[in-house]
């Protein structure tokens, strides 16, 4: 696809180059996030160089990762509306807020905040104290291409009403042996494809972070966790193919460039 280049850096972190801008989504650039350890290859510093715009979907630490944000200098850091002051107090510069239904421009790139069905609290859906801002996705548009970045989400009523994107980045799992509320598993992510009708979909939010004790556990428990580091995007791709939607699944290993077909 002309005018767009992408590299899947792992979890929900994708480097997009379009409209003369470099965009990074939910950057996780280090070898650990709290107790979680990176199981994918390390991120090459060149892959987070020259970033113009950082899009943060919500406040959870595996999406808004402060040590990773501190590695990025000179970028506009776009956070859900209501979270800007908290992030500035953490020493992050260039912070701007964006709400659902609001739009910002960066040169020829237009970014619109869209709905997501996911907890917006820093410490998860059961917490009542601490920073909170509504979780969201983003729709990126140029004159030639549109990209939907869902962030963490479950299916929601307005998903089918979003403008049909050329490319969708959809989560297909997480980092543990099960999923909590507000997530897509492979089957539900395939349902999202049917609602969105993208030309191309890139499965993300898989194969990158895990609790090290689980990946090394003996017997069926450890084997199941190791399978969950590789199987979800493949199960998703099979479900999309079986649906007959015609959407091309660009299955990409963490750290690799996304191969975008010219005529999906």
XYZ file of N, CA and C in Angstrom:
792
model
N 0.852 -1.191 0.000
C 0.000 0.000 0.000
C 0.889 1.242 0.000
N 0.765 2.066 -1.010
C 1.620 3.235 -1.139
C 1.297 4.263 -0.057
N 2.344 4.936 0.412
C 2.154 6.016 1.364
C 2.080 5.575 2.805
N 2.257 4.272 3.084
C 2.169 3.784 4.446
C 3.229 2.714 4.665
N 3.974 2.847 5.755
C 4.902 1.807 6.191
C 4.651 1.563 7.670
N 4.741 0.294 8.082
C 4.437 -0.060 9.462
C 5.425 -1.110 9.952
N 5.749 -1.026 11.242
C 6.527 -2.075 11.896
C 5.853 -2.381 13.236
N 5.579 -3.663 13.467
C 4.970 -4.115 14.712
C 6.086 -4.350 15.713
N 6.166 -3.504 16.739
C 7.248 -3.586 17.705
C 6.906 -4.474 18.888
N 5.685 -5.008 18.921
C 5.276 -5.886 20.004
C 4.187 -5.272 20.853
N 3.387 -6.147 21.489
C 2.233 -5.754 22.297
C 1.343 -4.823 21.464
N 1.059 -3.607 21.910
C 0.257 -2.689 21.098
C 1.099 -1.591 20.473
N 2.396 -1.788 20.420
C 3.302 -0.766 19.903
C 3.557 -0.992 18.419
N 3.152 -0.024 17.620
C 3.338 -0.072 16.169
C 3.934 1.259 15.724
N 4.944 1.193 14.903
C 5.507 2.390 14.276
C 4.859 2.534 12.909
N 4.206 3.663 12.687
C 3.575 3.956 11.407
C 4.253 5.163 10.786
N 4.526 5.072 9.497
C 5.067 6.194 8.741
C 4.070 6.510 7.632
N 3.476 7.683 7.722
C 2.504 8.109 6.729
C 2.408 9.624 6.748
N 2.077 10.189 5.583
C 1.914 11.631 5.425
C 3.135 12.404 5.925
N 4.322 11.824 5.776
C 5.532 12.500 6.219
C 5.713 12.545 7.717
N 4.942 11.760 8.460
C 5.017 11.733 9.913
C 5.323 10.328 10.397
N 5.960 10.244 11.570
C 6.209 8.975 12.237
C 5.356 8.943 13.498
N 4.507 7.926 13.591
C 3.569 7.783 14.699
C 3.914 6.505 15.459
N 3.876 6.574 16.778
C 4.103 5.402 17.619
C 2.878 5.215 18.510
N 2.335 3.997 18.520
C 1.150 3.712 19.325
C 1.552 3.002 20.609
N 1.005 3.446 21.728
C 1.161 2.805 23.044
C 2.562 2.214 23.243
N 3.596 3.051 23.263
C 4.959 2.519 23.231
C 5.368 1.757 24.489
N 5.771 0.509 24.288
C 6.440 -0.305 25.297
C 7.777 -0.707 24.682
N 8.849 -0.101 25.169
C 10.148 -0.187 24.498
C 11.212 -0.886 25.338
N 10.866 -1.313 26.541
C 11.838 -1.859 27.474
C 11.674 -3.377 27.599
N 12.524 -3.987 28.409
C 12.490 -5.429 28.584
C 11.513 -5.911 29.623
N 10.869 -4.973 30.326
C 9.912 -5.364 31.363
C 8.880 -4.268 31.565
N 7.715 -4.677 32.036
C 6.667 -3.760 32.477
C 6.184 -4.296 33.818
N 6.650 -3.693 34.897
C 6.336 -4.235 36.213
C 6.805 -5.680 36.304
N 5.920 -6.617 36.711
C 6.323 -8.027 36.824
C 6.413 -8.746 35.487
N 5.916 -8.126 34.434
C 5.925 -8.763 33.117
C 7.302 -8.634 32.476
N 7.697 -9.678 31.765
C 8.967 -9.657 31.054
C 8.711 -9.779 29.556
N 9.571 -9.164 28.797
C 9.451 -9.221 27.342
C 9.936 -10.580 26.842
N 9.092 -11.265 26.087
C 9.467 -12.540 25.482
C 9.853 -12.373 24.013
N 9.497 -11.265 23.419
C 9.845 -10.961 22.027
C 11.239 -10.340 21.976
N 11.833 -10.250 20.783
C 13.151 -9.607 20.679
C 13.112 -8.167 21.185
N 14.239 -7.656 21.692
C 14.282 -6.266 22.153
C 13.959 -5.298 21.014
N 13.454 -4.130 21.393
C 13.164 -3.098 20.410
C 14.467 -2.405 20.028
N 14.725 -2.328 18.741
C 15.902 -1.621 18.239
C 15.667 -0.114 18.385
N 16.619 0.623 18.973
C 16.431 2.072 19.126
C 16.077 2.785 17.826
N 16.525 2.277 16.695
C 16.196 2.935 15.432
C 14.694 2.916 15.184
N 13.992 1.960 15.777
C 12.557 1.845 15.538
C 11.731 2.844 16.343
N 12.356 3.508 17.310
C 11.620 4.587 17.980
C 12.352 5.920 17.839
N 13.161 6.025 16.797
C 13.839 7.293 16.491
C 12.950 8.146 15.584
N 13.067 9.442 15.736
C 12.381 10.367 14.844
C 10.877 10.372 14.951
N 10.345 10.011 16.120
C 8.893 9.951 16.288
C 8.316 11.360 16.408
N 7.291 11.634 15.624
C 6.611 12.928 15.682
C 5.421 12.926 16.627
N 4.688 11.792 16.661
C 3.408 11.743 17.356
C 3.287 10.415 18.094
N 2.971 10.469 19.385
C 2.727 9.284 20.194
C 1.246 9.260 20.554
N 0.575 8.158 20.251
C -0.851 8.013 20.548
C -1.036 7.025 21.677
N -1.606 7.476 22.778
C -1.846 6.639 23.946
C -3.339 6.351 24.060
N -3.687 5.088 24.111
C -5.100 4.705 24.090
C -5.741 4.736 25.475
N -4.974 4.412 26.514
C -5.521 4.421 27.873
C -4.373 4.360 28.864
N -4.700 4.357 30.150
C -3.701 4.604 31.174
C -3.059 3.352 31.742
N -3.455 2.160 31.348
C -2.841 0.950 31.897
C -1.350 0.929 31.598
N -0.575 0.374 32.521
C 0.875 0.498 32.454
C 1.491 -0.225 31.270
N 0.784 -1.204 30.688
C 1.329 -1.865 29.501
C 0.939 -1.140 28.223
N 0.347 0.042 28.356
C 0.023 0.904 27.214
C 0.575 2.312 27.433
N 0.366 2.854 28.605
C 1.002 4.113 28.978
C 2.148 3.748 29.915
N 3.321 3.503 29.331
C 4.480 3.009 30.069
C 5.469 4.154 30.231
N 5.552 4.661 31.450
C 6.331 5.870 31.690
C 7.811 5.713 31.323
N 8.505 4.618 31.691
C 9.914 4.502 31.278
C 10.103 4.552 29.758
N 9.153 4.014 29.013
C 9.255 4.069 27.553
C 9.011 5.478 27.043
N 8.038 6.169 27.608
C 7.762 7.540 27.174
C 8.959 8.445 27.422
N 9.693 8.175 28.486
C 10.852 9.024 28.797
C 11.988 8.820 27.806
N 11.928 7.774 26.998
C 12.937 7.561 25.958
C 12.633 8.365 24.694
N 11.451 8.940 24.627
C 11.034 9.665 23.434
C 11.113 11.159 23.714
N 11.841 11.869 22.909
C 11.984 13.307 23.109
C 11.533 14.035 21.852
N 10.890 15.167 22.064
C 10.495 16.010 20.949
C 9.201 15.613 20.272
N 8.524 14.575 20.766
C 7.282 14.120 20.139
C 6.066 14.750 20.829
N 4.995 14.898 20.077
C 3.696 15.231 20.671
C 3.137 13.959 21.294
N 2.826 13.999 22.564
C 2.323 12.833 23.290
C 0.835 13.050 23.537
N 0.010 12.292 22.828
C -1.437 12.516 22.836
C -2.086 11.506 23.778
N -2.737 12.006 24.803
C -3.297 11.191 25.867
C -4.803 11.410 25.935
N -5.585 10.437 26.411
C -7.029 10.659 26.538
C -7.343 11.877 27.394
N -8.400 12.589 27.009
C -8.751 13.823 27.704
C -8.981 13.559 29.189
N -8.360 14.393 29.997
C -8.464 14.267 31.446
C -7.219 13.694 32.093
N -6.290 13.158 31.295
C -5.088 12.535 31.852
C -3.838 13.390 31.677
N -3.963 14.531 31.026
C -2.786 15.317 30.692
C -2.021 15.821 31.898
N -2.709 16.361 32.888
C -2.021 16.943 34.032
C -1.281 15.876 34.824
N -1.890 14.703 34.986
C -1.210 13.611 35.692
C 0.079 13.227 34.978
N 0.036 13.163 33.656
C 1.212 12.765 32.894
C 2.294 13.847 32.965
N 1.887 15.097 32.937
C 2.871 16.184 33.055
C 3.564 16.139 34.408
N 2.820 15.805 35.458
C 3.423 15.707 36.790
C 4.454 14.580 36.853
N 4.340 13.628 35.961
C 5.317 12.539 35.881
C 6.542 12.928 35.062
N 6.583 14.173 34.597
C 7.755 14.664 33.892
C 7.736 14.456 32.389
N 6.592 14.056 31.833
C 6.498 13.846 30.393
C 6.180 15.180 29.726
N 6.940 15.517 28.694
C 6.760 16.788 28.007
C 6.006 16.600 26.694
N 5.488 17.692 26.174
C 4.790 17.667 24.897
C 3.439 17.003 24.961
N 2.819 16.990 26.147
C 1.549 16.278 26.334
C 0.385 17.105 25.816
N -0.484 16.459 25.057
C -1.731 17.061 24.594
C -2.870 16.080 24.856
N -4.053 16.614 25.084
C -5.217 15.773 25.326
C -6.085 15.687 24.082
N -6.728 14.544 23.914
C -7.669 14.332 22.820
C -8.828 13.523 23.369
N -10.038 13.963 23.080
C -11.226 13.251 23.529
C -11.884 12.500 22.389
N -12.809 11.645 22.736
C -13.571 10.906 21.743
C -14.413 11.884 20.927
N -14.302 11.791 19.610
C -14.995 12.707 18.716
C -14.210 13.951 18.381
N -13.055 14.128 19.015
C -12.212 15.293 18.749
C -11.128 14.934 17.739
N -10.579 15.946 17.090
C -9.594 15.718 16.035
C -8.391 16.625 16.236
N -7.213 16.100 15.914
C -6.020 16.931 15.849
C -5.367 16.715 14.497
N -4.572 17.656 14.099
C -3.839 17.549 12.832
C -2.354 17.709 13.097
N -1.581 17.010 12.300
C -0.127 17.139 12.324
C 0.307 17.113 10.869
N 0.502 18.289 10.288
C 0.748 18.373 8.862
C -0.463 17.879 8.096
N -0.249 16.901 7.215
C -1.344 16.347 6.421
C -2.013 15.162 7.091
N -1.620 14.864 8.321
C -2.200 13.735 9.050
C -3.298 14.227 9.976
N -4.458 13.564 9.918
C -5.594 13.885 10.789
C -5.855 12.700 11.704
N -5.998 12.967 13.003
C -6.235 11.922 13.996
C -7.520 12.250 14.748
N -8.448 11.294 14.747
C -9.718 11.460 15.447
C -9.813 10.443 16.577
N -10.206 10.893 17.752
C -10.437 9.988 18.865
C -11.756 9.264 18.687
N -11.744 7.947 18.897
C -12.958 7.143 18.745
C -13.158 6.287 19.989
N -14.341 5.747 20.100
C -14.748 4.978 21.274
C -13.922 3.696 21.429
N -13.809 3.238 22.668
C -13.278 1.914 22.985
C -14.028 1.395 24.201
N -14.226 0.086 24.280
C -14.896 -0.547 25.409
C -13.843 -1.191 26.299
N -13.314 -0.410 27.239
C -12.212 -0.884 28.071
C -12.104 0.030 29.285
N -11.591 -0.490 30.387
C -11.404 0.324 31.581
C -10.417 1.452 31.325
N -10.748 2.636 31.821
C -9.857 3.774 31.662
C -9.072 4.120 32.912
N -9.197 3.320 33.966
C -8.496 3.607 35.211
C -7.075 3.061 35.160
N -6.155 3.810 35.705
C -4.749 3.394 35.689
C -4.560 1.998 36.284
N -5.311 1.682 37.352
C -5.076 0.436 38.078
C -6.135 -0.613 37.797
N -6.951 -0.424 36.769
C -7.884 -1.462 36.372
C -9.321 -1.183 36.771
N -10.239 -2.007 36.304
C -11.680 -1.708 36.430
C -12.200 -1.710 37.852
N -11.507 -2.324 38.801
C -12.021 -2.380 40.175
C -11.533 -1.217 41.035
N -10.625 -0.412 40.518
C -10.038 0.665 41.310
C -10.885 1.930 41.229
N -10.872 2.677 42.312
C -11.611 3.943 42.356
C -10.699 5.123 42.664
N -9.472 4.866 43.070
C -8.540 5.943 43.391
C -7.438 6.002 42.342
N -6.925 7.212 42.154
C -5.848 7.374 41.186
C -6.357 7.910 39.867
N -5.457 8.080 38.901
C -5.822 8.710 37.630
C -6.778 7.861 36.808
N -7.691 8.522 36.173
C -8.652 7.850 35.309
C -9.002 8.771 34.149
N -9.095 8.206 32.962
C -9.530 8.925 31.766
C -10.103 7.879 30.819
N -11.102 8.253 30.074
C -11.820 7.297 29.234
C -10.898 6.663 28.185
N -10.886 5.333 28.126
C -10.100 4.628 27.111
C -10.640 4.952 25.726
N -9.772 4.886 24.727
C -10.180 5.291 23.386
C -9.329 4.600 22.332
N -9.801 4.671 21.092
C -9.021 4.300 19.929
C -8.752 5.541 19.099
N -8.094 5.350 17.963
C -7.752 6.473 17.086
C -7.976 6.089 15.631
N -8.467 7.027 14.876
C -8.595 6.876 13.439
C -7.657 7.880 12.784
N -6.667 7.363 12.051
C -5.674 8.192 11.365
C -6.066 8.284 9.900
N -6.041 9.508 9.350
C -6.436 9.703 7.958
C -5.463 10.651 7.267
N -5.127 10.290 6.049
C -4.439 11.198 5.143
C -5.293 11.255 3.873
N -4.787 11.930 2.861
C -5.545 11.960 1.613
C -5.605 10.627 0.915
N -4.709 9.691 1.277
C -4.592 8.434 0.545
C -5.000 7.204 1.335
N -4.928 7.264 2.666
C -5.090 6.039 3.449
C -5.680 6.357 4.818
N -6.388 5.383 5.384
C -6.907 5.524 6.746
C -6.529 4.288 7.550
N -6.186 4.510 8.817
C -5.770 3.433 9.715
C -6.560 3.567 11.009
N -7.210 2.474 11.406
C -7.931 2.424 12.672
C -7.062 1.702 13.693
N -6.755 2.397 14.785
C -5.967 1.834 15.882
C -6.927 1.685 17.062
N -7.332 0.471 17.349
C -8.431 0.287 18.298
C -8.024 0.502 19.739
N -6.713 0.353 20.080
C -6.355 0.249 21.482
C -6.977 -1.009 22.061
N -6.929 -1.152 23.377
C -7.624 -2.273 24.003
C -9.128 -2.011 23.943
N -9.882 -2.983 23.497
C -11.326 -2.817 23.426
C -12.004 -4.168 23.299
N -13.261 -4.197 23.683
C -14.159 -5.282 23.313
C -15.020 -4.755 22.173
N -15.906 -5.581 21.655
C -16.880 -5.102 20.678
C -17.767 -4.051 21.325
N -18.189 -3.058 20.557
C -19.110 -2.054 21.073
C -20.109 -1.684 19.989
N -21.225 -1.108 20.410
C -22.362 -0.902 19.510
C -22.006 -0.046 18.298
N -21.160 0.949 18.467
C -20.867 1.852 17.359
C -19.728 1.412 16.463
N -19.210 0.213 16.672
C -18.042 -0.199 15.888
C -18.355 -0.253 14.394
N -19.528 -0.751 14.043
C -19.896 -0.863 12.627
C -20.124 0.502 11.982
N -20.307 1.541 12.806
C -20.564 2.874 12.264
C -19.293 3.676 12.017
N -18.134 3.143 12.430
C -16.881 3.846 12.156
C -16.617 3.866 10.657
N -15.971 4.903 10.153
C -15.611 4.908 8.723
C -14.771 3.691 8.373
N -15.065 3.065 7.259
C -14.347 1.856 6.877
C -12.865 2.169 6.670
N -11.969 1.532 7.439
C -10.543 1.854 7.301
C -9.873 0.997 6.233
N -8.794 1.514 5.704
C -7.948 0.687 4.848
C -7.231 -0.382 5.664
N -6.732 0.026 6.849
C -5.992 -0.879 7.725
C -6.555 -0.753 9.132
N -6.725 -1.888 9.810
C -7.130 -1.891 11.214
C -6.087 -2.626 12.032
N -5.712 -2.058 13.171
C -4.855 -2.722 14.145
C -5.754 -3.200 15.278
N -5.892 -4.531 15.418
C -6.824 -5.093 16.380
C -6.109 -6.025 17.351
N -6.400 -5.899 18.647
C -5.832 -6.833 19.618
C -6.506 -8.195 19.497
N -5.696 -9.247 19.700
C -6.234 -10.605 19.604
C -5.956 -11.431 20.857
N -5.217 -10.894 21.796
C -5.018 -11.567 23.083
C -4.458 -10.553 24.063
N -3.562 -10.969 24.951
C -3.001 -10.084 25.962
C -1.660 -10.608 26.409
N -1.465 -10.725 27.742
C -0.181 -11.199 28.245
C -0.329 -12.368 29.218
N -1.540 -12.769 29.549
C -1.725 -13.803 30.555
C -2.444 -15.025 30.024
N -2.769 -15.963 30.897
C -3.455 -17.182 30.476
C -4.938 -16.976 30.191
N -5.477 -15.818 30.581
C -6.883 -15.513 30.315
C -7.024 -14.018 30.095
N -8.203 -13.618 29.639
C -8.479 -12.208 29.360
C -9.535 -11.687 30.326
N -9.306 -10.488 30.835
C -10.318 -9.832 31.631
C -11.319 -9.109 30.749
N -12.235 -8.331 31.344
C -13.217 -7.599 30.554
C -12.560 -6.537 29.687
N -13.224 -6.218 28.581
C -12.730 -5.151 27.727
C -11.628 -5.560 26.779
N -11.594 -6.842 26.387
C -10.582 -7.327 25.459
C -11.234 -8.129 24.336
N -10.474 -8.307 23.265
C -10.878 -9.174 22.160
C -10.009 -10.421 22.165
N -10.661 -11.590 22.107
C -9.932 -12.820 21.831
C -9.986 -13.057 20.325
N -9.352 -14.111 19.804
C -9.332 -14.283 18.347
C -10.710 -14.323 17.697
N -11.671 -14.994 18.328
C -13.003 -15.103 17.734
C -13.709 -13.755 17.716
N -13.631 -13.014 18.816
C -14.305 -11.713 18.864
C -13.586 -10.683 18.002
N -12.268 -10.806 17.866
C -11.553 -9.928 16.943
C -11.993 -10.181 15.505
N -12.273 -11.442 15.164
C -12.801 -11.744 13.831
C -14.184 -11.133 13.646
N -14.994 -11.104 14.712
C -16.289 -10.415 14.639
C -16.089 -8.924 14.404
N -15.069 -8.349 15.032
C -14.777 -6.927 14.815
C -14.415 -6.665 13.359
N -13.690 -7.581 12.734
C -13.359 -7.427 11.317
C -14.639 -7.379 10.488
N -15.602 -8.228 10.812
C -16.864 -8.240 10.067
C -17.602 -6.913 10.210
N -17.474 -6.269 11.371
C -18.141 -4.981 11.589
C -17.391 -3.842 10.909
N -16.079 -3.862 10.980
C -15.268 -2.754 10.460
C -15.046 -2.821 8.953
N -14.938 -4.024 8.417
C -14.718 -4.285 6.985
C -13.433 -3.623 6.459
N -12.317 -3.749 7.175
C -11.066 -3.153 6.661
C -10.538 -3.945 5.480
N -9.756 -3.312 4.655
C -9.067 -4.022 3.571
C -7.982 -4.930 4.136
N -7.280 -4.449 5.172
C -6.171 -5.167 5.793
C -6.334 -5.069 7.296
N -6.028 -6.156 8.005
C -6.027 -6.116 9.465
C -4.709 -6.674 9.972
N -4.162 -6.011 10.987
C -2.914 -6.433 11.612
C -3.227 -6.834 13.050
N -3.066 -8.125 13.405
C -3.296 -8.530 14.797
C -2.165 -8.075 15.698
N -2.521 -7.413 16.807
C -1.531 -6.909 17.763
C -1.920 -7.370 19.165
N -1.137 -6.928 20.162
C -1.428 -7.231 21.567
C -1.297 -8.732 21.840
N -0.188 -9.298 21.388
C 0.070 -10.726 21.592
C 1.577 -10.972 21.512
N 2.022 -12.092 22.079
C 3.360 -12.607 21.840
C 4.510 -11.761 22.328
N 4.289 -10.893 23.320
C 5.337 -9.943 23.689
C 5.651 -9.947 25.175
N 4.631 -9.936 26.034
C 4.823 -9.835 27.475
C 4.217 -11.047 28.173
N 4.850 -11.473 29.255
C 4.319 -12.598 30.028
C 4.932 -12.585 31.412
N 4.283 -13.267 32.336
C 4.869 -13.519 33.638
C 5.897 -14.640 33.478
N 7.147 -14.395 33.812
C 8.181 -15.384 33.511
C 7.948 -16.736 34.168
N 7.341 -16.742 35.360
C 7.070 -18.015 35.999
C 6.111 -18.877 35.209
N 5.168 -18.249 34.514
C 4.207 -19.021 33.726
C 4.846 -19.610 32.481
N 5.688 -18.854 31.825
C 6.293 -19.365 30.588
C 7.253 -20.502 30.870
N 7.793 -20.555 32.090
C 8.743 -21.614 32.429
C 8.119 -22.750 33.223
N 6.825 -22.624 33.510
C 6.163 -23.629 34.341
C 6.159 -24.996 33.656
N 6.336 -26.061 34.423
C 6.315 -27.398 33.821
C 4.885 -27.849 33.528
N 4.777 -28.887 32.723
C 3.500 -29.530 32.498
C 2.552 -28.710 31.642
N 1.269 -29.031 31.777
C 0.242 -28.454 30.920
C 0.110 -26.947 31.112
N 0.313 -26.465 32.334
C 0.156 -25.028 32.602
C 1.166 -24.212 31.807
N 2.425 -24.609 31.855
C 3.443 -23.893 31.105
C 3.273 -24.040 29.608
N 2.896 -25.240 29.167
C 2.698 -25.470 27.728
C 1.576 -24.593 27.192
N 0.503 -24.442 27.979
C -0.617 -23.611 27.547
C -0.193 -22.154 27.397
N 0.615 -21.652 28.346
C 1.060 -20.267 28.267
C 1.983 -20.066 27.078
N 2.839 -21.019 26.817
C 3.745 -20.883 25.672
C 2.970 -20.900 24.353
N 1.891 -21.682 24.298
C 1.045 -21.672 23.094
C 0.373 -20.313 22.918
N -0.012 -19.696 24.039
C -0.699 -18.406 23.956
C 0.229 -17.283 23.495
N 1.511 -17.526 23.485
C 2.441 -16.534 22.950
C 2.531 -16.592 21.431
N 1.988 -17.659 20.811
C 2.115 -17.795 19.358
C 0.792 -18.061 18.635
N -0.180 -18.680 19.293
C -1.363 -19.152 18.576
C -2.452 -18.115 18.310
N -2.702 -17.115 19.187
C -3.871 -16.247 18.980
C -3.961 -15.592 17.605
N -2.887 -14.998 17.045
C -3.056 -14.364 15.735
C -3.323 -15.374 14.628
N -2.830 -16.577 14.793
C -3.062 -17.613 13.784
C -4.503 -18.128 13.856
N -5.021 -18.266 15.074
C -6.433 -18.620 15.233
C -7.325 -17.528 14.661
N -6.948 -16.292 14.920
C -7.676 -15.141 14.375
C -7.660 -15.150 12.851
N -6.490 -15.355 12.257
C -6.380 -15.357 10.798
C -7.251 -16.442 10.187
N -7.287 -17.609 10.824
C -8.128 -18.693 10.321
C -9.603 -18.327 10.414
N -10.005 -17.651 11.495
C -11.397 -17.252 11.649
C -11.793 -16.203 10.617
N -10.901 -15.265 10.327
C -11.196 -14.244 9.311
C -11.310 -14.900 7.938
N -10.419 -15.830 7.631
C -10.478 -16.512 6.339
C -11.775 -17.300 6.206
N -12.197 -17.967 7.295
C -13.425 -18.765 7.250
C -14.664 -17.905 7.097
N -14.590 -16.642 7.517
C -15.752 -15.763 7.435
C -16.060 -15.324 6.014
N -15.069 -15.410 5.121
C -15.262 -14.971 3.742
C -15.342 -13.472 3.581
N -14.809 -12.722 4.540
C -14.908 -11.260 4.488
C -14.053 -10.650 3.384
N -13.004 -11.342 2.976
C -12.086 -10.791 1.988
C -11.004 -9.913 2.575
N -11.045 -9.672 3.898
C -10.006 -8.877 4.550
C -8.700 -9.661 4.587
N -7.620 -8.997 4.236
C -6.298 -9.613 4.269
C -5.724 -9.477 5.674
N -5.301 -10.590 6.273
C -4.664 -10.576 7.589
C -3.154 -10.493 7.397
N -2.563 -9.401 7.834
C -1.117 -9.206 7.741
C -0.492 -9.646 9.059
N -0.385 -10.963 9.231
C 0.165 -11.526 10.467
C 1.658 -11.217 10.518
N 2.068 -10.524 11.570
C 3.435 -10.021 11.671
C 4.006 -10.377 13.028
N 5.197 -10.967 13.043
C 5.860 -11.280 14.305
C 6.370 -9.996 14.954
N 6.350 -9.936 16.298
C 6.885 -8.744 16.972
C 8.306 -8.417 16.518
N 8.507 -7.165 16.170
C 9.803 -6.692 15.702
C 9.923 -6.615 14.189
N 8.952 -7.189 13.471
C 9.046 -7.247 12.009
C 8.263 -6.134 11.326
N 8.696 -5.825 10.109
C 7.944 -4.908 9.268
C 6.642 -5.565 8.831
N 5.569 -4.788 8.791
C 4.282 -5.306 8.333
C 4.294 -5.313 6.800
N 4.090 -6.480 6.214
C 4.047 -6.608 4.763
C 2.635 -6.229 4.304
N 2.508 -5.074 3.700
C 1.212 -4.561 3.251
C 1.048 -4.841 1.767
N 0.079 -5.651 1.378
C -0.118 -5.932 -0.049
C -0.586 -4.695 -0.796
N -0.188 -4.584 -2.032
C -0.589 -3.441 -2.846
C -2.073 -3.521 -3.164
N -2.549 -4.722 -3.466
C -3.954 -4.897 -3.821
C -4.544 -6.033 -3.000
N -4.906 -5.736 -1.702
C -5.451 -6.781 -0.860
C -6.807 -7.250 -1.349
